[in-house]
PDB file of C-alpha atoms in Angstrom:
ATOM      1  CA  MET W   1      89.195 113.648 131.423  1.00  0.00           C
ATOM      2  CA  SER W   2      89.548 109.906 131.938  1.00  0.00           C
ATOM      3  CA  PRO W   3      92.964 108.207 131.581  1.00  0.00           C
ATOM      4  CA  THR W   4      91.571 106.011 128.787  1.00  0.00           C
ATOM      5  CA  LEU W   5      90.490 109.014 126.722  1.00  0.00           C
ATOM      6  CA  GLN W   6      93.899 110.638 127.212  1.00  0.00           C
ATOM      7  CA  THR W   7      95.576 107.487 125.880  1.00  0.00           C
ATOM      8  CA  GLN W   8      93.292 107.379 122.859  1.00  0.00           C
ATOM      9  CA  GLN W   9      93.895 111.022 121.987  1.00  0.00           C
ATOM     10  CA  THR W  10      97.637 110.498 122.343  1.00  0.00           C
ATOM     11  CA  ALA W  11      97.506 107.630 119.819  1.00  0.00           C
ATOM     12  CA  ARG W  12      95.963 109.883 117.161  1.00  0.00           C
ATOM     13  CA  ALA W  13      98.230 112.784 118.119  1.00  0.00           C
ATOM     14  CA  ARG W  14     101.337 110.620 117.764  1.00  0.00           C
ATOM     15  CA  LEU W  15     100.178 109.421 114.358  1.00  0.00           C
ATOM     16  CA  LEU W  16      99.552 113.000 113.236  1.00  0.00           C
ATOM     17  CA  ALA W  17     102.974 114.072 114.515  1.00  0.00           C
ATOM     18  CA  GLU W  18     104.605 111.247 112.573  1.00  0.00           C
ATOM     19  CA  MET W  19     102.933 112.408 109.372  1.00  0.00           C
ATOM     20  CA  GLU W  20     104.164 115.938 110.033  1.00  0.00           C
ATOM     21  CA  ARG W  21     107.703 114.583 110.318  1.00  0.00           C
ATOM     22  CA  LEU W  22     107.380 112.293 107.320  1.00  0.00           C
ATOM     23  CA  PHE W  23     106.066 114.947 104.910  1.00  0.00           C
ATOM     24  CA  ALA W  24     107.731 118.028 106.410  1.00  0.00           C
ATOM     25  CA  ASP W  25     109.586 119.001 103.210  1.00  0.00           C
ATOM     26  CA  ASP W  26     106.545 118.576 100.945  1.00  0.00           C
ATOM     27  CA  ALA W  27     107.842 115.188  99.933  1.00  0.00           C
ATOM     28  CA  GLY W  28     105.954 114.065  96.883  1.00  0.00           C
ATOM     29  CA  LEU W  29     104.134 117.263  96.007  1.00  0.00           C
ATOM     30  CA  GLY W  30     103.737 116.080  92.425  1.00  0.00           C
ATOM     31  CA  VAL W  31     100.235 117.464  92.259  1.00  0.00           C
ATOM     32  CA  LEU W  32      99.335 117.587  88.590  1.00  0.00           C
ATOM     33  CA  VAL W  33     100.012 114.151  87.167  1.00  0.00           C
ATOM     34  CA  PRO W  34     100.476 110.841  89.001  1.00  0.00           C
ATOM     35  CA  TYR W  35     103.964 110.123  87.663  1.00  0.00           C
ATOM     36  CA  ASN W  36     105.260 113.588  88.543  1.00  0.00           C
ATOM     37  CA  GLY W  37     105.690 112.766  92.233  1.00  0.00           C
ATOM     38  CA  ARG W  38     108.878 114.281  93.573  1.00  0.00           C
ATOM     39  CA  PRO W  39     111.486 113.658  90.849  1.00  0.00           C
ATOM     40  CA  ASP W  40     114.134 115.218  93.117  1.00  0.00           C
ATOM     41  CA  MET W  41     113.792 112.399  95.675  1.00  0.00           C
ATOM     42  CA  THR W  42     116.274 109.548  95.414  1.00  0.00           C
ATOM     43  CA  GLU W  43     114.857 106.063  95.025  1.00  0.00           C
ATOM     44  CA  GLU W  44     116.165 105.216  98.492  1.00  0.00           C
ATOM     45  CA  VAL W  45     114.324 108.137 100.079  1.00  0.00           C
ATOM     46  CA  LYS W  46     111.146 107.184  98.226  1.00  0.00           C
ATOM     47  CA  GLU W  47     111.470 103.602  99.412  1.00  0.00           C
ATOM     48  CA  VAL W  48     111.915 104.699 103.034  1.00  0.00           C
ATOM     49  CA  GLN W  49     108.917 107.031 102.874  1.00  0.00           C
ATOM     50  CA  LEU W  50     106.711 104.351 101.336  1.00  0.00           C
ATOM     51  CA  ALA W  51     107.889 101.908 104.015  1.00  0.00           C
ATOM     52  CA  TRP W  52     106.840 104.398 106.705  1.00  0.00           C
ATOM     53  CA  ALA W  53     103.445 104.944 105.088  1.00  0.00           C
ATOM     54  CA  ARG W  54     102.798 101.201 104.851  1.00  0.00           C
ATOM     55  CA  ALA W  55     103.932 100.731 108.457  1.00  0.00           C
ATOM     56  CA  LEU W  56     101.574 103.434 109.738  1.00  0.00           C
ATOM     57  CA  VAL W  57      98.681 101.739 107.952  1.00  0.00           C
ATOM     58  CA  SER W  58      99.608  98.295 109.290  1.00  0.00           C
ATOM     59  CA  VAL W  59      99.729  99.430 112.948  1.00  0.00           C
ATOM     60  CA  HIS W  60      96.689 101.725 112.866  1.00  0.00           C
ATOM     61  CA  GLY W  61      94.473 100.106 110.238  1.00  0.00           C
ATOM     62  CA  TYR W  62      93.203 101.802 107.083  1.00  0.00           C
ATOM     63  CA  ASP W  63      90.335 103.615 108.760  1.00  0.00           C
ATOM     64  CA  ARG W  64      92.315 105.425 111.460  1.00  0.00           C
ATOM     65  CA  ALA W  65      95.321 106.055 109.191  1.00  0.00           C
ATOM     66  CA  ALA W  66      93.074 107.535 106.504  1.00  0.00           C
ATOM     67  CA  SER W  67      91.202 109.686 109.023  1.00  0.00           C
ATOM     68  CA  VAL W  68      94.365 111.229 110.471  1.00  0.00           C
ATOM     69  CA  TYR W  69      95.950 111.608 107.034  1.00  0.00           C
ATOM     70  CA  THR W  70      92.985 113.622 105.733  1.00  0.00           C
ATOM     71  CA  GLU W  71      93.308 115.931 108.746  1.00  0.00           C
ATOM     72  CA  TYR W  72      96.980 116.466 107.989  1.00  0.00           C
ATOM     73  CA  ALA W  73      96.458 116.801 104.227  1.00  0.00           C
ATOM     74  CA  GLY W  74      93.748 119.401 104.870  1.00  0.00           C
ATOM     75  CA  ARG W  75      96.285 121.533 106.727  1.00  0.00           C
ATOM     76  CA  ARG W  76      98.753 121.227 103.871  1.00  0.00           C
ATOM     77  CA  GLN W  77      96.069 121.925 101.256  1.00  0.00           C
ATOM     78  CA  ARG W  78      95.571 125.398 102.740  1.00  0.00           C
ATOM     79  CA  THR W  79      99.176 126.200 101.812  1.00  0.00           C
ATOM     80  CA  VAL W  80      98.573 125.442  98.089  1.00  0.00           C
ATOM     81  CA  THR W  81      97.639 128.764  96.506  1.00  0.00           C
ATOM     82  CA  GLN W  82      98.699 128.415  92.870  1.00  0.00           C
ATOM     83  CA  SER W  83      96.174 127.353  90.218  1.00  0.00           C
ATOM     84  CA  ILE W  84      96.676 124.351  87.971  1.00  0.00           C
ATOM     85  CA  GLY W  85      97.409 126.803  85.140  1.00  0.00           C
ATOM     86  CA  SER W  86      95.847 124.842  82.301  1.00  0.00           C
ATOM     87  CA  TRP W  87      93.498 121.914  81.799  1.00  0.00           C
ATOM     88  CA  ASP W  88      96.277 120.413  79.695  1.00  0.00           C
ATOM     89  CA  ASN W  89      98.172 119.788  82.940  1.00  0.00           C
ATOM     90  CA  LEU W  90      95.578 117.253  84.050  1.00  0.00           C
ATOM     91  CA  VAL W  91      95.417 113.633  82.995  1.00  0.00           C
ATOM     92  CA  LEU W  92      91.858 112.353  82.563  1.00  0.00           C
ATOM     93  CA  THR W  93      92.206 109.125  84.491  1.00  0.00           C
ATOM     94  CA  GLY W  94      90.839 107.883  87.781  1.00  0.00           C
ATOM     95  CA  ARG W  95      90.113 104.754  89.714  1.00  0.00           C
ATOM     96  CA  PRO W  96      86.402 103.875  89.927  1.00  0.00           C
ATOM     97  CA  ILE W  97      84.963 103.276  93.399  1.00  0.00           C
ATOM     98  CA  PRO W  98      81.656 101.469  94.011  1.00  0.00           C
ATOM     99  CA  ARG W  99      78.986 103.855  95.237  1.00  0.00           C
ATOM    100  CA  TRP W 100      78.278 101.671  98.268  1.00  0.00           C
ATOM    101  CA  ASP W 101      81.727 102.612  99.605  1.00  0.00           C
ATOM    102  CA  ARG W 102      80.655 105.799 101.350  1.00  0.00           C
ATOM    103  CA  ASP W 103      83.417 108.361 101.412  1.00  0.00           C
ATOM    104  CA  ILE W 104      83.634 109.455 105.055  1.00  0.00           C
ATOM    105  CA  HIS W 105      87.328 110.338 104.696  1.00  0.00           C
ATOM    106  CA  GLY W 106      86.895 112.686 101.742  1.00  0.00           C
ATOM    107  CA  PHE W 107      89.073 111.019  99.127  1.00  0.00           C
ATOM    108  CA  LEU W 108      86.468 110.910  96.366  1.00  0.00           C
ATOM    109  CA  CYS W 109      85.304 113.540  93.901  1.00  0.00           C
ATOM    110  CA  PHE W 110      82.546 115.678  95.446  1.00  0.00           C
ATOM    111  CA  SER W 111      80.654 115.774  92.166  1.00  0.00           C
ATOM    112  CA  CYS W 112      80.617 112.231  90.741  1.00  0.00           C
ATOM    113  CA  VAL W 113      81.631 110.278  93.894  1.00  0.00           C
ATOM    114  CA  ASP W 114      83.093 107.665  91.539  1.00  0.00           C
ATOM    115  CA  THR W 115      86.824 108.488  91.378  1.00  0.00           C
ATOM    116  CA  PHE W 116      89.475 109.910  93.663  1.00  0.00           C
ATOM    117  CA  SER W 117      89.704 113.694  93.731  1.00  0.00           C
ATOM    118  CA  THR W 118      92.785 115.350  92.250  1.00  0.00           C
ATOM    119  CA  VAL W 119      92.103 119.108  92.369  1.00  0.00           C
ATOM    120  CA  ILE W 120      90.341 121.634  94.611  1.00  0.00           C
ATOM    121  CA  ALA W 121      87.737 124.105  93.345  1.00  0.00           C
ATOM    122  CA  ALA W 122      87.406 127.702  94.552  1.00  0.00           C
ATOM    123  CA  ASP W 123      84.718 126.664  97.048  1.00  0.00           C
ATOM    124  CA  ASP W 124      87.120 123.996  98.440  1.00  0.00           C
ATOM    125  CA  ASP W 125      85.184 121.085  96.943  1.00  0.00           C
ATOM    126  CA  PRO W 126      87.532 118.238  95.919  1.00  0.00           C
ATOM    127  CA  LEU W 127      86.966 117.225  92.286  1.00  0.00           C
ATOM    128  CA  CYS W 128      88.361 114.678  89.877  1.00  0.00           C
ATOM    129  CA  ASN W 129      90.011 115.988  86.716  1.00  0.00           C
ATOM    130  CA  ARG W 130      86.993 115.277  84.532  1.00  0.00           C
ATOM    131  CA  CYS W 131      84.446 116.966  86.819  1.00  0.00           C
ATOM    132  CA  ALA W 132      86.774 119.927  87.342  1.00  0.00           C
ATOM    133  CA  ARG W 133      86.704 120.647  83.613  1.00  0.00           C
ATOM    134  CA  GLU W 134      82.907 120.654  83.688  1.00  0.00           C
ATOM    135  CA  HIS W 135      82.214 122.561  86.901  1.00  0.00           C
ATOM    136  CA  SER W 136      85.204 124.722  87.857  1.00  0.00           C
ATOM    137  CA  PRO W 137      86.944 127.701  86.162  1.00  0.00           C
ATOM    138  CA  VAL W 138      90.516 126.732  85.358  1.00  0.00           C
ATOM    139  CA  GLU W 139      91.955 129.924  86.854  1.00  0.00           C
ATOM    140  CA  THR W 140      90.531 129.156  90.310  1.00  0.00           C
ATOM    141  CA  THR W 141      91.196 125.401  90.370  1.00  0.00           C
ATOM    142  CA  ARG W 142      94.143 124.404  92.539  1.00  0.00           C
ATOM    143  CA  PRO W 143      96.110 121.146  92.518  1.00  0.00           C
ATOM    144  CA  GLN W 144      95.378 118.893  95.468  1.00  0.00           C
ATOM    145  CA  TRP W 145      98.173 118.466  97.991  1.00  0.00           C
ATOM    146  CA  ARG W 146      99.381 114.885  97.972  1.00  0.00           C
ATOM    147  CA  ALA W 147     102.387 113.251  99.540  1.00  0.00           C
ATOM    148  CA  TYR W 148     104.441 110.919  97.391  1.00  0.00           C
ATOM    149  CA  SER W 149     102.901 108.010  99.317  1.00  0.00           C
ATOM    150  CA  HIS W 150      99.377 109.495  99.287  1.00  0.00           C
ATOM    151  CA  ARG W 151      97.870 106.419  97.659  1.00  0.00           C
ATOM    152  CA  GLN W 152      98.800 104.322 100.704  1.00  0.00           C
ATOM    153  CA  PHE W 153      96.172 106.223 102.700  1.00  0.00           C
ATOM    154  CA  THR W 154      93.360 106.504 100.146  1.00  0.00           C
ATOM    155  CA  PHE W 155      90.770 104.373 101.880  1.00  0.00           C
ATOM    156  CA  PRO W 156      87.119 105.418 101.484  1.00  0.00           C
ATOM    157  CA  GLY W 157      85.439 104.630 104.795  1.00  0.00           C
ATOM    158  CA  LEU W 158      82.368 102.526 105.424  1.00  0.00           C
ATOM    159  CA  MET W 159      79.398 103.816 107.383  1.00  0.00           C
ATOM    160  CA  GLY W 160      77.159 102.224 109.973  1.00  0.00           C
ATOM    161  CA  GLU W 161      77.441  98.539 110.814  1.00  0.00           C
ATOM    162  CA  GLU W 162      79.876  98.010 107.943  1.00  0.00           C
ATOM    163  CA  ARG W 163      82.538 100.080 109.739  1.00  0.00           C
ATOM    164  CA  LYS W 164      82.538  97.630 112.644  1.00  0.00           C
ATOM    165  CA  THR W 165      83.639  94.875 110.291  1.00  0.00           C
ATOM    166  CA  GLY W 166      86.204  96.996 108.479  1.00  0.00           C
ATOM    167  CA  GLU W 167      89.035  96.098 110.897  1.00  0.00           C
ATOM    168  CA  THR W 168      91.065  92.900 110.668  1.00  0.00           C
ATOM    169  CA  LEU W 169      90.538  90.397 113.476  1.00  0.00           C
ATOM    170  CA  LEU W 170      92.617  87.828 115.337  1.00  0.00           C
ATOM    171  CA  ILE W 171      90.870  84.681 116.550  1.00  0.00           C
ATOM    172  CA  ALA W 172      91.889  83.007 119.813  1.00  0.00           C
ATOM    173  CA  ARG W 173      90.695  79.486 120.592  1.00  0.00           C
ATOM    174  CA  TYR W 174      90.882  78.435 124.233  1.00  0.00           C
ATOM    175  CA  GLU W 175      91.253  74.957 125.700  1.00  0.00           C
ATOM    176  CA  ASP W 176      87.682  74.978 127.026  1.00  0.00           C
ATOM    177  CA  GLY W 177      86.380  75.419 123.489  1.00  0.00           C
ATOM    178  CA  GLU W 178      85.619  79.152 123.639  1.00  0.00           C
ATOM    179  CA  GLU W 179      86.547  81.151 120.535  1.00  0.00           C
ATOM    180  CA  ARG W 180      86.991  84.925 120.693  1.00  0.00           C
ATOM    181  CA  LYS W 181      87.671  87.528 118.039  1.00  0.00           C
ATOM    182  CA  TYR W 182      89.974  90.460 118.806  1.00  0.00           C
ATOM    183  CA  VAL W 183      90.614  93.592 116.727  1.00  0.00           C
ATOM    184  CA  THR W 184      94.184  93.319 115.458  1.00  0.00           C
ATOM    185  CA  GLY W 185      95.137  96.934 116.182  1.00  0.00           C
ATOM    186  CA  GLU W 186      98.854  97.710 116.386  1.00  0.00           C
ATOM    187  CA  ALA W 187      99.666  93.996 116.297  1.00  0.00           C
ATOM    188  CA  GLY W 188      99.002  94.288 112.554  1.00  0.00           C
ATOM    189  CA  LEU W 189     102.693  95.093 112.221  1.00  0.00           C
ATOM    190  CA  LEU W 190     103.528  91.459 113.050  1.00  0.00           C
ATOM    191  CA  THR W 191     100.430  89.679 111.754  1.00  0.00           C
ATOM    192  CA  GLU W 192     100.463  87.662 108.560  1.00  0.00           C
ATOM    193  CA  GLY W 193      98.310  89.310 105.919  1.00  0.00           C
ATOM    194  CA  THR W 194      98.608  92.820 107.373  1.00  0.00           C
ATOM    195  CA  SER W 195     102.312  93.213 108.136  1.00  0.00           C
ATOM    196  CA  SER W 196     104.116  95.762 105.973  1.00  0.00           C
ATOM    197  CA  LEU W 197     107.575  94.393 106.767  1.00  0.00           C
ATOM    198  CA  PRO W 198     109.517  92.955 103.792  1.00  0.00           C
ATOM    199  CA  GLY W 199     110.305  89.249 103.702  1.00  0.00           C
ATOM    200  CA  PHE W 200     108.056  88.802 106.729  1.00  0.00           C
ATOM    201  CA  THR W 201     107.863  85.422 108.426  1.00  0.00           C
ATOM    202  CA  MET W 202     105.761  84.563 111.450  1.00  0.00           C
ATOM    203  CA  VAL W 203     107.683  82.253 113.786  1.00  0.00           C
ATOM    204  CA  SER W 204     105.239  81.917 116.683  1.00  0.00           C
ATOM    205  CA  ASN W 205     102.574  83.728 118.691  1.00  0.00           C
ATOM    206  CA  GLN W 206     101.105  83.087 122.120  1.00  0.00           C
ATOM    207  CA  THR W 207      98.311  84.597 124.192  1.00  0.00           C
ATOM    208  CA  HIS W 208      98.655  85.064 127.949  1.00  0.00           C
ATOM    209  CA  GLY W 209      97.097  86.956 130.842  1.00  0.00           C
ATOM    210  CA  ASP W 210      94.508  86.568 133.597  1.00  0.00           C
ATOM    211  CA  SER W 211      91.561  88.033 131.656  1.00  0.00           C
ATOM    212  CA  ARG W 212      90.361  87.023 128.225  1.00  0.00           C
ATOM    213  CA  ASP W 213      88.916  90.507 127.785  1.00  0.00           C
ATOM    214  CA  THR W 214      92.335  92.139 128.129  1.00  0.00           C
ATOM    215  CA  ILE W 215      94.743  89.421 127.035  1.00  0.00           C
ATOM    216  CA  SER W 216      98.327  89.971 125.995  1.00  0.00           C
ATOM    217  CA  LEU W 217      99.852  88.572 122.824  1.00  0.00           C
ATOM    218  CA  THR W 218     103.518  87.829 122.185  1.00  0.00           C
ATOM    219  CA  PHE W 219     104.869  87.490 118.651  1.00  0.00           C
ATOM    220  CA  GLU W 220     108.149  86.064 117.458  1.00  0.00           C
ATOM    221  CA  ALA W 221     108.776  87.063 113.839  1.00  0.00           C
ATOM    222  CA  ARG W 222     111.463  87.790 111.270  1.00  0.00           C
ATOM    223  CA  ALA W 223     111.814  90.270 108.406  1.00  0.00           C
ATOM    224  CA  GLU W 224     114.463  90.474 105.700  1.00  0.00           C
ATOM    225  CA  HIS W 225     115.312  92.977 102.970  1.00  0.00           C
ATOM    226  CA  ARG W 226     118.265  92.560 100.643  1.00  0.00           C
ATOM    227  CA  ARG W 227     121.266  91.770 102.868  1.00  0.00           C
ATOM    228  CA  ARG W 228     119.678  92.792 106.163  1.00  0.00           C
ATOM    229  CA  SER W 229     117.455  90.909 108.559  1.00  0.00           C
ATOM    230  CA  VAL W 230     115.782  91.472 111.914  1.00  0.00           C
ATOM    231  CA  GLU W 231     114.369  89.089 114.488  1.00  0.00           C
ATOM    232  CA  ILE W 232     111.519  90.498 116.552  1.00  0.00           C
ATOM    233  CA  LEU W 233     110.111  89.441 119.903  1.00  0.00           C
ATOM    234  CA  ALA W 234     107.211  91.775 120.767  1.00  0.00           C
ATOM    235  CA  THR W 235     104.312  91.924 123.208  1.00  0.00           C
ATOM    236  CA  PHE W 236     100.937  93.638 122.719  1.00  0.00           C
ATOM    237  CA  ALA W 237      98.118  94.123 125.252  1.00  0.00           C
ATOM    238  CA  TYR W 238      94.455  94.204 124.256  1.00  0.00           C
ATOM    239  CA  ASP W 239      92.479  97.417 124.770  1.00  0.00           C
ATOM    240  CA  PRO W 240      88.718  96.728 124.529  1.00  0.00           C
ATOM    241  CA  GLU W 241      87.751 100.419 124.656  1.00  0.00           C
ATOM    242  CA  ARG W 242      86.593 102.296 121.562  1.00  0.00           C
ATOM    243  CA  GLU W 243      88.418 105.358 120.247  1.00  0.00           C
ATOM    244  CA  GLY W 244      86.232 108.302 119.308  1.00  0.00           C
ATOM    245  CA  TYR W 245      83.421 107.315 116.991  1.00  0.00           C
ATOM    246  CA  ASP W 246      84.917 103.921 116.116  1.00  0.00           C
ATOM    247  CA  GLY W 247      82.367 101.161 116.362  1.00  0.00           C
ATOM    248  CA  HIS W 248      84.916  98.652 117.606  1.00  0.00           C
ATOM    249  CA  ALA W 249      87.562  98.137 120.270  1.00  0.00           C
ATOM    250  CA  TYR W 250      90.924  99.856 119.799  1.00  0.00           C
ATOM    251  CA  GLY W 251      92.604  96.437 119.610  1.00  0.00           C
ATOM    252  CA  PHE W 252      96.071  95.293 120.589  1.00  0.00           C
ATOM    253  CA  ARG W 253      98.409  98.088 121.716  1.00  0.00           C
ATOM    254  CA  PHE W 254     102.185  97.794 121.549  1.00  0.00           C
ATOM    255  CA  VAL W 255     103.899  97.178 124.913  1.00  0.00           C
ATOM    256  CA  SER W 256     107.531  96.242 124.299  1.00  0.00           C
ATOM    257  CA  ALA W 257     109.893  94.546 121.874  1.00  0.00           C
ATOM    258  CA  ARG W 258     113.413  93.223 121.511  1.00  0.00           C
ATOM    259  CA  LEU W 259     115.016  93.512 118.071  1.00  0.00           C
ATOM    260  CA  THR W 260     118.044  91.583 116.887  1.00  0.00           C
ATOM    261  CA  THR W 261     119.380  93.103 113.673  1.00  0.00           C
ATOM    262  CA  ARG W 262     121.940  91.596 111.328  1.00  0.00           C
ATOM    263  CA  SER W 263     123.696  92.754 108.162  1.00  0.00           C
ATOM    264  CA  ARG W 264     125.397  90.450 105.691  1.00  0.00           C
ATOM    265  CA  LYS W 265     128.245  91.713 103.569  1.00  0.00           C
ATOM    266  CA  LEU W 266     128.083  90.987  99.855  1.00  0.00           C
ATOM    267  CA  GLY W 267     129.767  87.668  99.097  1.00  0.00           C
ATOM    268  CA  HIS W 268     129.928  86.559 102.736  1.00  0.00           C
ATOM    269  CA  LEU W 269     127.625  84.047 104.413  1.00  0.00           C
ATOM    270  CA  ASP W 270     128.583  84.957 107.968  1.00  0.00           C
ATOM    271  CA  THR W 271     127.124  88.031 109.585  1.00  0.00           C
ATOM    272  CA  ALA W 272     128.742  90.525 111.869  1.00  0.00           C
ATOM    273  CA  ASP W 273     127.824  90.472 115.551  1.00  0.00           C
ATOM    274  CA  PRO W 274     124.069  91.182 115.775  1.00  0.00           C
ATOM    275  CA  ALA W 275     122.814  94.366 117.411  1.00  0.00           C
ATOM    276  CA  VAL W 276     120.158  93.959 120.091  1.00  0.00           C
ATOM    277  CA  THR W 277     117.864  96.832 121.080  1.00  0.00           C
ATOM    278  CA  GLU W 278     114.925  97.064 123.496  1.00  0.00           C
ATOM    279  CA  HIS W 279     111.872  99.227 122.759  1.00  0.00           C
ATOM    280  CA  THR W 280     108.819 100.451 124.677  1.00  0.00           C
ATOM    281  CA  ASP W 281     107.818 103.171 122.189  1.00  0.00           C
ATOM    282  CA  LEU W 282     106.014 102.110 119.007  1.00  0.00           C
ATOM    283  CA  TYR W 283     107.509 104.813 116.762  1.00  0.00           C
ATOM    284  CA  ARG W 284     111.073 104.242 117.944  1.00  0.00           C
ATOM    285  CA  LEU W 285     110.508 100.591 117.138  1.00  0.00           C
ATOM    286  CA  LEU W 286     109.325 101.494 113.622  1.00  0.00           C
ATOM    287  CA  ASP W 287     112.260 103.855 113.141  1.00  0.00           C
ATOM    288  CA  THR W 288     114.757 101.134 114.051  1.00  0.00           C
ATOM    289  CA  LEU W 289     113.053  98.585 111.796  1.00  0.00           C
ATOM    290  CA  ILE W 290     112.736 100.846 108.767  1.00  0.00           C
ATOM    291  CA  THR W 291     116.199 102.397 109.116  1.00  0.00           C
ATOM    292  CA  HIS W 292     117.817  98.995 109.343  1.00  0.00           C
ATOM    293  CA  LEU W 293     115.852  97.304 106.569  1.00  0.00           C
ATOM    294  CA  TYR W 294     115.591 100.189 104.081  1.00  0.00           C
ATOM    295  CA  GLY W 295     118.441 102.560 104.974  1.00  0.00           C
ATOM    296  CA  SER W 296     121.581 103.007 102.915  1.00  0.00           C
ATOM    297  CA  GLN W 297     123.413  99.738 102.336  1.00  0.00           C
ATOM    298  CA  LYS W 298     126.484 101.116 100.614  1.00  0.00           C
TER     299      LYS W 298
END
């Protein structure tokens, strides 16, 4: 097995492991109606979980995040054995999806392919509420496992050439006039338009390196939520190799970052001494960011 392939598999494995941690206690198993998602969760816990879901999408892109999420959700679906009980438990609503959005991730109803699925039939076909009433006996129809932040991952995939253009791109213009496009990849965390961080501000970015095929990119950015802020100096290195069946390069991979976090007490303009941390692991970086920005501020 080549070192590159090992790295690529580890990226998906780490993402899957993070989902297992994030949803370990069946967070958000409100499976019958959309507004029934985990009433026992505090608003703070919900906010943190949603922040994690948005962060995972921003660093992996919708396609990869959706692909890994469906693998994880499929495992959890096999643990749902109870039926929906009654058709009255289902709300006949759904979000229409254009038919040209081919559903390679399996989020849409197997029957109409027009709305997101909400239940599972006895033969394991995912159905929307309306199609389930028409094609599935109520006593064998099970609710579909969904995390509280499920909707963050519901991204019907595009097939063929369209998938190659489904990733966001960064454009670098060099002094000799050459212009190159690079898949954003994990740098999406600190890129305007894709960053999930609250109160995000791009301060500067700079490319560097000996090869334009494998350039590095350094970001200086800031994020702020309520009375907390963080200054970020992070470096990403470009990986031009494809992962699995992706029709595009992996994109920028996280290398290292320095975070400077500050908290402001209510009624005071001055901040306490900032905390500075160094990171070489993407998920430890996310944990520090999300804990600081969204954690308890009592």
